[in-house]
Structure formats: structure tokens, C-alpha cells
Amino acid sequence: MTLDMIKPGNGGIIKSVGGEGILRRRLLDMGLTPKTRVEVRKVAPMGDPIELFLRSYVLTIRRDEAAKIVMEEVTNKWV
């Protein structure tokens, strides 16, 4: 499952970050690294962008960027 498929209010743990070159480096620099817990907070009405909560801060990324992040879904509330 990828990050863009997780519904608001749910979250998971990052298994791997895809993409190539600068895009992958940028995702990693923003804190989207393997074994990080992420909660999807909101999705814009048209589906893009997605608001995430991770590492005690809020991050907004595009849906196509979220599709490159492989997740292990965790459905219980943990934040």
C-alpha cells in the first residue's frame, strides 16, 4: 500500500521511499524515512495535496509524491 491510498485519520509506518534523484532526496530530507510513523490528517477536496503529521510536525505533499512512499498501514489512533 502506498501513502496516497491511506484515508484521513489513519496512518502507518514507512517501509520504503521510492522515486529517483532529487525527488527521493527531497522526500528523505523532509523526514519521510523508513520506520517513521505517519498519520494522514487531511486530503484537499480535489484529492491533492495531502496533509501529514509526522515527527511532531505537519507536512503537506502532492498525491503523486505520496504514491512513491510504500507504507505498512496501522489503523488505530496513535496521535
PDB file of C-alpha atoms in Angstrom:
ATOM      1  CA  MET A   1       0.000   0.000   0.000  1.00  0.00           C
ATOM      2  CA  THR A   2       1.244   3.495  -0.744  1.00  0.00           C
ATOM      3  CA  LEU A   3       0.790   6.661   1.312  1.00  0.00           C
ATOM      4  CA  ASP A   4      -1.703   8.185  -1.143  1.00  0.00           C
ATOM      5  CA  MET A   5      -4.112   5.257  -0.521  1.00  0.00           C
ATOM      6  CA  ILE A   6      -4.413   5.789   3.255  1.00  0.00           C
ATOM      7  CA  LYS A   7      -7.592   7.550   4.355  1.00  0.00           C
ATOM      8  CA  PRO A   8      -7.615  10.630   6.615  1.00  0.00           C
ATOM      9  CA  GLY A   9      -7.453   9.736  10.299  1.00  0.00           C
ATOM     10  CA  ASN A  10      -5.392   6.614   9.639  1.00  0.00           C
ATOM     11  CA  GLY A  11      -1.684   6.187   9.381  1.00  0.00           C
ATOM     12  CA  GLY A  12       1.148   3.764   9.176  1.00  0.00           C
ATOM     13  CA  ILE A  13       4.851   3.158   9.144  1.00  0.00           C
ATOM     14  CA  ILE A  14       7.012   3.927   6.121  1.00  0.00           C
ATOM     15  CA  LYS A  15       8.549   0.787   4.640  1.00  0.00           C
ATOM     16  CA  SER A  16      10.411   2.377   1.707  1.00  0.00           C
ATOM     17  CA  VAL A  17      10.718   5.622  -0.220  1.00  0.00           C
ATOM     18  CA  GLY A  18      10.743   5.366  -3.999  1.00  0.00           C
ATOM     19  CA  GLY A  19      11.482   7.899  -6.674  1.00  0.00           C
ATOM     20  CA  GLU A  20      14.800   8.837  -8.159  1.00  0.00           C
ATOM     21  CA  GLY A  21      17.396  11.527  -7.767  1.00  0.00           C
ATOM     22  CA  ILE A  22      16.336  14.891  -6.406  1.00  0.00           C
ATOM     23  CA  LEU A  23      12.723  13.859  -5.678  1.00  0.00           C
ATOM     24  CA  ARG A  24      13.781  10.938  -3.467  1.00  0.00           C
ATOM     25  CA  ARG A  25      16.398  13.070  -1.696  1.00  0.00           C
ATOM     26  CA  ARG A  26      13.811  15.796  -1.031  1.00  0.00           C
ATOM     27  CA  LEU A  27      11.322  13.303   0.468  1.00  0.00           C
ATOM     28  CA  LEU A  28      14.032  11.894   2.737  1.00  0.00           C
ATOM     29  CA  ASP A  29      15.164  15.393   3.768  1.00  0.00           C
ATOM     30  CA  MET A  30      11.575  16.258   4.785  1.00  0.00           C
ATOM     31  CA  GLY A  31      11.664  13.393   7.287  1.00  0.00           C
ATOM     32  CA  LEU A  32       9.878  10.741   5.231  1.00  0.00           C
ATOM     33  CA  THR A  33      12.350   7.994   6.065  1.00  0.00           C
ATOM     34  CA  PRO A  34      11.806   4.246   6.594  1.00  0.00           C
ATOM     35  CA  LYS A  35      10.382   3.231  10.014  1.00  0.00           C
ATOM     36  CA  THR A  36       8.803   6.677  10.543  1.00  0.00           C
ATOM     37  CA  ARG A  37       5.194   6.798  11.758  1.00  0.00           C
ATOM     38  CA  VAL A  38       2.931   8.971   9.621  1.00  0.00           C
ATOM     39  CA  GLU A  39      -0.730   9.983  10.042  1.00  0.00           C
ATOM     40  CA  VAL A  40      -2.816  11.314   7.160  1.00  0.00           C
ATOM     41  CA  ARG A  41      -4.648  14.305   8.630  1.00  0.00           C
ATOM     42  CA  LYS A  42      -6.488  15.822   5.655  1.00  0.00           C
ATOM     43  CA  VAL A  43      -6.907  15.490   1.921  1.00  0.00           C
ATOM     44  CA  ALA A  44      -7.889  18.511  -0.160  1.00  0.00           C
ATOM     45  CA  PRO A  45     -11.357  18.377  -1.790  1.00  0.00           C
ATOM     46  CA  MET A  46      -9.916  17.569  -5.219  1.00  0.00           C
ATOM     47  CA  GLY A  47      -7.545  14.986  -3.713  1.00  0.00           C
ATOM     48  CA  ASP A  48      -4.348  16.990  -3.901  1.00  0.00           C
ATOM     49  CA  PRO A  49      -2.391  17.893  -1.698  1.00  0.00           C
ATOM     50  CA  ILE A  50      -2.323  15.600   1.348  1.00  0.00           C
ATOM     51  CA  GLU A  51      -1.627  16.870   4.885  1.00  0.00           C
ATOM     52  CA  LEU A  52       0.503  14.547   7.018  1.00  0.00           C
ATOM     53  CA  PHE A  53       1.585  14.518  10.655  1.00  0.00           C
ATOM     54  CA  LEU A  54       4.984  13.007  11.408  1.00  0.00           C
ATOM     55  CA  ARG A  55       7.886  13.635  13.784  1.00  0.00           C
ATOM     56  CA  SER A  56       5.787  16.215  15.716  1.00  0.00           C
ATOM     57  CA  TYR A  57       5.158  18.470  12.711  1.00  0.00           C
ATOM     58  CA  VAL A  58       2.677  18.867   9.854  1.00  0.00           C
ATOM     59  CA  LEU A  59       3.803  18.319   6.264  1.00  0.00           C
ATOM     60  CA  THR A  60       1.849  18.769   3.046  1.00  0.00           C
ATOM     61  CA  ILE A  61       2.868  16.850  -0.075  1.00  0.00           C
ATOM     62  CA  ARG A  62       1.410  16.180  -3.514  1.00  0.00           C
ATOM     63  CA  ARG A  63      -0.520  12.995  -4.213  1.00  0.00           C
ATOM     64  CA  ASP A  64       1.994  11.860  -6.867  1.00  0.00           C
ATOM     65  CA  GLU A  65       4.824  12.211  -4.321  1.00  0.00           C
ATOM     66  CA  ALA A  66       2.818  10.240  -1.742  1.00  0.00           C
ATOM     67  CA  ALA A  67       2.352   7.448  -4.310  1.00  0.00           C
ATOM     68  CA  LYS A  68       6.102   6.807  -4.203  1.00  0.00           C
ATOM     69  CA  ILE A  69       6.091   6.004  -0.456  1.00  0.00           C
ATOM     70  CA  VAL A  70       5.327   2.384   0.468  1.00  0.00           C
ATOM     71  CA  MET A  71       3.552   2.035   3.822  1.00  0.00           C
ATOM     72  CA  GLU A  72       2.524  -0.566   6.349  1.00  0.00           C
ATOM     73  CA  GLU A  73      -0.931   0.623   7.431  1.00  0.00           C
ATOM     74  CA  VAL A  74      -1.807   0.987  11.114  1.00  0.00           C
ATOM     75  CA  THR A  75      -5.487   1.802  11.678  1.00  0.00           C
ATOM     76  CA  ASN A  76      -5.537   2.524  15.436  1.00  0.00           C
ATOM     77  CA  LYS A  77      -5.286   6.064  16.766  1.00  0.00           C
ATOM     78  CA  TRP A  78      -1.793   6.801  17.993  1.00  0.00           C
ATOM     79  CA  VAL A  79      -1.540  10.593  17.850  1.00  0.00           C
TER      80      VAL A  79
END
